[in-house]
Amino acid sequence: MIVTEFARNQWYVAAYGHEVGRRQLGRTILNEPILLYRTEDGRAVAMADRCVHRRFPLSESPSHLVGDRVVCGYHGFTYGPDGVCVAVPAQQRIPRTARLRTYPVVEQDSFVWVWIGDREPGGTLPPRAPWLVSPEYATVCGMEPLNARYGLLVDNLLDLSHETYLHGGYIGTPEVAETPITTEVDEDAGVVYVSRHMDDAACPPFYAESTGIKGRITRWQDIEYHPPCLYLLHSRVAPVGSPPPADDGTDPHAFHVEVVYAITPSTENTTYDFWAVARDFALDDEKVSDFLRDSNRTVVLQDVAALNTLEQVLAAEPDRYQELSVNIDTGGLAARRLLARMAAAGAVRPEAAAR
Amino acid sequence: MIVTEFARNQWYVAAYGHEVGRRQLGRTILNEPILLYRTEDGRAVAMADRCVHRRFPLSESPSHLVGDRVVCGYHGFTYGPDGVCVAVPAQQRIPRTARLRTYPVVEQDSFVWVWIGDREPGGTLPPRAPWLVSPEYATVCGMEPLNARYGLLVDNLLDLSHETYLHGGYIGTPEVAETPITTEVDEDAGVVYVSRHMDDAACPPFYAESTGIKGRITRWQDIEYHPPCLYLLHSRVAPVGSPPPADDGTDPHAFHVEVVYAITPSTENTTYDFWAVARDFALDDEKVSDFLRDSNRTVVLQDVAALNTLEQVLAAEPDRYQELSVNIDTGGLAARRLLARMAAAGAVRPEAAAR
Amino acid sequence: MIVTEFARNQWYVAAYGHEVGRRQLGRTILNEPILLYRTEDGRAVAMADRCVHRRFPLSESPSHLVGDRVVCGYHGFTYGPDGVCVAVPAQQRIPRTARLRTYPVVEQDSFVWVWIGDREPGGTLPPRAPWLVSPEYATVCGMEPLNARYGLLVDNLLDLSHETYLHGGYIGTPEVAETPITTEVDEDAGVVYVSRHMDDAACPPFYAESTGIKGRITRWQDIEYHPPCLYLLHSRVAPVGSPPPADDGTDPHAFHVEVVYAITPSTENTTYDFWAVARDFALDDEKVSDFLRDSNRTVVLQDVAALNTLEQVLAAEPDRYQELSVNIDTGGLAARRLLARMAAAGAVRPEAAAR
């Protein structure tokens, strides 16, 4: 069965940095409504998106920013970036308890990460996706809201054999579904690796049009999933017969694409599906950027449509429906196991979670 | 109270034969999602509409047929018309349990019937509606989805006094509501008969325009309900003063219309409302066909609107609301009683029903 | 926490008198579906909006009035204004129990009040809002459906400091939120009084454009809430420096506006928001009427949008969310207390409430 519990006390991508600015942005993460904005000196802040007074959302008009403060649009309760209330209508005294919960924020690799949990992150930092801000890569990205539980997206991304059927004509060819995978799990680090190396495969339009390769390719898909939120697909394509990577790690004869997903649970059956595609070729070619953005968004929307359908299917199922897993599911099942472990470790009693 | 339990181990109309072809058709019957299609040699097959792997619907794009097989649009699991899985991605071995439940199918009288239950039908066959494929009759038909529990449609059809109020200007005249009914129940065969014979009635447009009768009519409505699914209305109209049917059953002075409904529960509060109108006159007159198709569809949609409203009313009611039944409800109450008996006889424990 | 129980055995505004006529009107009040219409001699009547037979709504087409009677659109059951069934299809005998529950009605101050409860009102009469029909006032009015629990509207109206933030540019100025209130509760009569007197305030467009005042004003807001349903805001505006009201109560130097709301719970999370604005100036000036109607409707719709948002927020909250109340909430908290007391006093066991 799909994991549906949330893994608390973890970092989650709340937004791209470019989404957080001088207008309030509201996102719901693990069922927690969160207000994001940027102070005048450029710092991203995150706090509870509910006024302490009558719970009006601070992200919704007519709530608004005044300098670094946010003013509730209902009765004017006003909060600083530290969540502390600094103004209440018709009285001078501010109740001591009038403060919003704030969330630890790390801005890294183009993402705004927030820590969701009742413990502090301590020294824990979010995992990295450095290509998204590297000058040696060109990146396109987006976010699509998914009306499905996040576990369905984890399942989807951990088993790419679906590319052949769901994404034929974009990124799928027969070889993807035909080629067996190898799976490794680093239990200590909590990372799942799934690899599929195709020695001689058709080149799907996604790569043919962006790289210019005409014939068949060697195609490597090396997945690295850092549950709960970050998914990396190291994709390597090269014309069949090209030399392999050198011992020093350089690989001048191949094209590299880093496909990054951030899987952020919003509610029990909605998810933010952040996606980015970074390439190490045609860096300044806007046509290639446009093509990859359009293609990957189309692929993501194909997933969204299928997973939204599956969510409806599962919601209508009796409590214990049956699945049948095969070899291609090894990575997905490992991911479910790690997620269940994380959820158990981060669980809090409901009363402790009440704000 | 209206019967809301389902009568399992019964035949239900899943579709018209002409709806089942070389594209997949998905129907949900008694809460069971069912895939229907026709093999290359023309045989209609029915099986569970959920891939055994991750439960993607086999009726939904990009799932598709290849020859007699259906290929799941998510990861390519492939099934034969016997429900057995014949292909799985990236491996040769097919798990022994990879098979879809299939449903017994009978194609008869233009309908595709499926057997829903945990027992086999054995020698049981669906009831007949031979007029729908008889060369001596011309038939128009359709299906309207109803957002209401099936019991409301049973109630509706068993008591035609509502024609006067809900279908005035189409099939209703004052005499329908005014004329008492006679009801008989064949307990052994499980059939409800309701008859209303009007000796001297206004001729509603439905019959005036199709038969050409100008004056008043003798109008007989003889209902024959074979619960749970098949409803037959033998309708006879003739100018007042015409001879009655002969002793040998021939009846050359009257017009006969066989109105057939198949009442197929989809979910607890949705129903497929199949309707057909077969006549023994003006067989080749397309204008009459068009008129009867439009008129009956309008009448059905009037029922659909009223029953959808009633469903909303009942859904908002406290658990035990009161009804008041009168003579006209005798047939409907008998139908409810037979349905409750069938539901009890066909009931299975939830765990036995799990697939 | 907001009061969500209903106060039964109370008068509620069901409609404006002008809404009740010779076509049926259906309103749901405290979850009870009610049919309203006017007899041929002009009397407003209220009865259960469900046919005793199969519960079809008597307010919905094709149900219709024939003289003083209402005919059910499904099977023709017919009822007099006393709720007694007078006709049943296909039989002469009318079952003795075929009668609809009727509701006590008082038509007063332009409103049609109905009594919801299991006791009789006895001598209890609805509270008054005489300005709405006084020749010395000109009135504009309307009703907006609210998709929120009624307690949110009570909260909203009892604390007008929100005018500054939610209704800036219409009726709000900084002085409203800045000025403290005084609150009094008449425990015996069950009335909450909240007053805010601003000695020197900006004149918001609502008053500037309707009265013609150019400069700053003395602005009094005297709220009188008769729970559960009737809310009166006695609003007095005058140019700064104008004489106060005379000892005999006359007040020729000021403009008076009586803002009246009727807060009628429909279901647990829907409410009828009746609003009226009566003024004692520019009585025949249609432009002023149009302006005040448009302005107040805009203000009401701003409330509706905010409260609909809040309803969604609260519906998604854990059961016990926290609020923080301050001085401005004194009136609202008193109102909640009176409403809870009324709800407890009027409560009936569910089986007693079943109809």
mmCIF file with all atom_site columns, N, CA and C in Angstrom, chain A residues 39 46 56 59 62 77 115 132 148 165 188 195 210 232 254-255 276-277 280 289 292 300 320 330 355:
data_model
loop_
_atom_site.group_PDB
_atom_site.id
_atom_site.type_symbol
_atom_site.label_atom_id
_atom_site.label_alt_id
_atom_site.label_comp_id
_atom_site.label_asym_id
_atom_site.label_entity_id
_atom_site.label_seq_id
_atom_site.pdbx_PDB_ins_code
_atom_site.Cartn_x
_atom_site.Cartn_y
_atom_site.Cartn_z
_atom_site.occupancy
_atom_site.B_iso_or_equiv
_atom_site.pdbx_formal_charge
_atom_site.auth_seq_id
_atom_site.auth_comp_id
_atom_site.auth_asym_id
_atom_site.auth_atom_id
_atom_site.pdbx_PDB_model_num
ATOM 1  N N  . THR A 1 39  ? 11.575 39.827 3.014   1.00 0.00 ? 39  THR A N  1
ATOM 2  C CA . THR A 1 39  ? 11.710 41.140 3.665   1.00 0.00 ? 39  THR A CA 1
ATOM 3  C C  . THR A 1 39  ? 12.372 42.117 2.698   1.00 0.00 ? 39  THR A C  1
ATOM 4  N N  . ALA A 1 46  ? 9.068  32.474 6.579   1.00 0.00 ? 46  ALA A N  1
ATOM 5  C CA . ALA A 1 46  ? 7.907  31.572 6.544   1.00 0.00 ? 46  ALA A CA 1
ATOM 6  C C  . ALA A 1 46  ? 7.282  31.550 7.925   1.00 0.00 ? 46  ALA A C  1
ATOM 7  N N  . PHE A 1 56  ? -7.943 34.457 10.010  1.00 0.00 ? 56  PHE A N  1
ATOM 8  C CA . PHE A 1 56  ? -7.991 34.871 8.612   1.00 0.00 ? 56  PHE A CA 1
ATOM 9  C C  . PHE A 1 56  ? -6.617 34.622 7.981   1.00 0.00 ? 56  PHE A C  1
ATOM 10 N N  . SER A 1 59  ? -2.113 35.386 3.828   1.00 0.00 ? 59  SER A N  1
ATOM 11 C CA . SER A 1 59  ? -1.693 35.385 2.422   1.00 0.00 ? 59  SER A CA 1
ATOM 12 C C  . SER A 1 59  ? -2.794 35.888 1.503   1.00 0.00 ? 59  SER A C  1
ATOM 13 N N  . PRO A 1 62  ? -7.717 41.099 1.579   1.00 0.00 ? 62  PRO A N  1
ATOM 14 C CA . PRO A 1 62  ? -6.895 42.306 1.599   1.00 0.00 ? 62  PRO A CA 1
ATOM 15 C C  . PRO A 1 62  ? -5.740 42.304 2.588   1.00 0.00 ? 62  PRO A C  1
ATOM 16 N N  . PHE A 1 77  ? -4.578 43.068 12.593  1.00 0.00 ? 77  PHE A N  1
ATOM 17 C CA . PHE A 1 77  ? -3.477 42.541 13.402  1.00 0.00 ? 77  PHE A CA 1
ATOM 18 C C  . PHE A 1 77  ? -2.224 42.522 12.520  1.00 0.00 ? 77  PHE A C  1
ATOM 19 N N  . TRP A 1 115 ? 11.364 23.800 7.114   1.00 0.00 ? 115 TRP A N  1
ATOM 20 C CA . TRP A 1 115 ? 11.432 22.644 8.018   1.00 0.00 ? 115 TRP A CA 1
ATOM 21 C C  . TRP A 1 115 ? 10.065 22.478 8.663   1.00 0.00 ? 115 TRP A C  1
ATOM 22 N N  . LEU A 1 132 ? 21.013 23.281 -10.546 1.00 0.00 ? 132 LEU A N  1
ATOM 23 C CA . LEU A 1 132 ? 19.950 24.250 -10.856 1.00 0.00 ? 132 LEU A CA 1
ATOM 24 C C  . LEU A 1 132 ? 20.449 25.689 -10.792 1.00 0.00 ? 132 LEU A C  1
ATOM 25 N N  . ALA A 1 148 ? -3.473 14.443 -5.914  1.00 0.00 ? 148 ALA A N  1
ATOM 26 C CA . ALA A 1 148 ? -3.227 13.047 -5.550  1.00 0.00 ? 148 ALA A CA 1
ATOM 27 C C  . ALA A 1 148 ? -2.268 13.028 -4.370  1.00 0.00 ? 148 ALA A C  1
ATOM 28 N N  . TYR A 1 165 ? 4.959  3.900  -21.815 1.00 0.00 ? 165 TYR A N  1
ATOM 29 C CA . TYR A 1 165 ? 3.514  3.861  -22.072 1.00 0.00 ? 165 TYR A CA 1
ATOM 30 C C  . TYR A 1 165 ? 2.847  5.216  -21.867 1.00 0.00 ? 165 TYR A C  1
ATOM 31 N N  . ASP A 1 188 ? 21.662 3.895  5.890   1.00 0.00 ? 188 ASP A N  1
ATOM 32 C CA . ASP A 1 188 ? 22.115 4.896  6.849   1.00 0.00 ? 188 ASP A CA 1
ATOM 33 C C  . ASP A 1 188 ? 21.799 6.307  6.361   1.00 0.00 ? 188 ASP A C  1
ATOM 34 N N  . SER A 1 195 ? 18.983 2.292  -11.067 1.00 0.00 ? 195 SER A N  1
ATOM 35 C CA . SER A 1 195 ? 19.692 2.559  -12.329 1.00 0.00 ? 195 SER A CA 1
ATOM 36 C C  . SER A 1 195 ? 19.159 1.682  -13.446 1.00 0.00 ? 195 SER A C  1
ATOM 37 N N  . SER A 1 210 ? 16.825 18.151 -28.583 1.00 0.00 ? 210 SER A N  1
ATOM 38 C CA . SER A 1 210 ? 17.640 19.065 -27.775 1.00 0.00 ? 210 SER A CA 1
ATOM 39 C C  . SER A 1 210 ? 19.138 18.873 -28.020 1.00 0.00 ? 210 SER A C  1
ATOM 40 N N  . LEU A 1 232 ? 16.378 13.073 -7.745  1.00 0.00 ? 232 LEU A N  1
ATOM 41 C CA . LEU A 1 232 ? 17.324 13.458 -8.797  1.00 0.00 ? 232 LEU A CA 1
ATOM 42 C C  . LEU A 1 232 ? 17.397 12.333 -9.817  1.00 0.00 ? 232 LEU A C  1
ATOM 43 N N  . ALA A 1 254 ? 29.373 12.796 -23.979 1.00 0.00 ? 254 ALA A N  1
ATOM 44 C CA . ALA A 1 254 ? 27.950 12.550 -23.682 1.00 0.00 ? 254 ALA A CA 1
ATOM 45 C C  . ALA A 1 254 ? 27.235 13.856 -23.334 1.00 0.00 ? 254 ALA A C  1
ATOM 46 N N  . PHE A 1 255 ? 25.942 13.810 -23.430 1.00 0.00 ? 255 PHE A N  1
ATOM 47 C CA . PHE A 1 255 ? 25.088 14.919 -22.996 1.00 0.00 ? 255 PHE A CA 1
ATOM 48 C C  . PHE A 1 255 ? 24.509 14.550 -21.634 1.00 0.00 ? 255 PHE A C  1
ATOM 49 N N  . ALA A 1 276 ? 12.376 20.410 -12.476 1.00 0.00 ? 276 ALA A N  1
ATOM 50 C CA . ALA A 1 276 ? 13.399 21.235 -13.129 1.00 0.00 ? 276 ALA A CA 1
ATOM 51 C C  . ALA A 1 276 ? 14.247 20.334 -14.015 1.00 0.00 ? 276 ALA A C  1
ATOM 52 N N  . VAL A 1 277 ? 14.711 20.904 -15.120 1.00 0.00 ? 277 VAL A N  1
ATOM 53 C CA . VAL A 1 277 ? 15.545 20.177 -16.082 1.00 0.00 ? 277 VAL A CA 1
ATOM 54 C C  . VAL A 1 277 ? 16.790 21.033 -16.338 1.00 0.00 ? 277 VAL A C  1
ATOM 55 N N  . ASP A 1 280 ? 23.788 20.334 -19.635 1.00 0.00 ? 280 ASP A N  1
ATOM 56 C CA . ASP A 1 280 ? 25.153 20.868 -19.744 1.00 0.00 ? 280 ASP A CA 1
ATOM 57 C C  . ASP A 1 280 ? 25.534 21.133 -21.194 1.00 0.00 ? 280 ASP A C  1
ATOM 58 N N  . SER A 1 289 ? 15.911 25.656 -24.673 1.00 0.00 ? 289 SER A N  1
ATOM 59 C CA . SER A 1 289 ? 15.250 25.879 -23.374 1.00 0.00 ? 289 SER A CA 1
ATOM 60 C C  . SER A 1 289 ? 13.732 25.804 -23.525 1.00 0.00 ? 289 SER A C  1
ATOM 61 N N  . LEU A 1 292 ? 12.641 22.161 -24.156 1.00 0.00 ? 292 LEU A N  1
ATOM 62 C CA . LEU A 1 292 ? 12.711 21.273 -22.986 1.00 0.00 ? 292 LEU A CA 1
ATOM 63 C C  . LEU A 1 292 ? 11.662 21.670 -21.945 1.00 0.00 ? 292 LEU A C  1
ATOM 64 N N  . VAL A 1 300 ? 5.074  16.127 -17.373 1.00 0.00 ? 300 VAL A N  1
ATOM 65 C CA . VAL A 1 300 ? 4.582  16.255 -15.999 1.00 0.00 ? 300 VAL A CA 1
ATOM 66 C C  . VAL A 1 300 ? 3.054  16.270 -15.999 1.00 0.00 ? 300 VAL A C  1
ATOM 67 N N  . ARG A 1 320 ? -8.572 -1.943 1.984   1.00 0.00 ? 320 ARG A N  1
ATOM 68 C CA . ARG A 1 320 ? -7.387 -2.757 1.709   1.00 0.00 ? 320 ARG A CA 1
ATOM 69 C C  . ARG A 1 320 ? -7.495 -3.308 0.304   1.00 0.00 ? 320 ARG A C  1
ATOM 70 N N  . THR A 1 330 ? 11.025 -2.457 -7.342  1.00 0.00 ? 330 THR A N  1
ATOM 71 C CA . THR A 1 330 ? 11.957 -2.601 -6.225  1.00 0.00 ? 330 THR A CA 1
ATOM 72 C C  . THR A 1 330 ? 12.318 -1.240 -5.617  1.00 0.00 ? 330 THR A C  1
ATOM 73 N N  . ARG A 1 355 ? -1.566 23.776 17.126  1.00 0.00 ? 355 ARG A N  1
ATOM 74 C CA . ARG A 1 355 ? -0.881 25.056 17.236  1.00 0.00 ? 355 ARG A CA 1
ATOM 75 C C  . ARG A 1 355 ? -1.771 26.033 17.985  1.00 0.00 ? 355 ARG A C  1
#
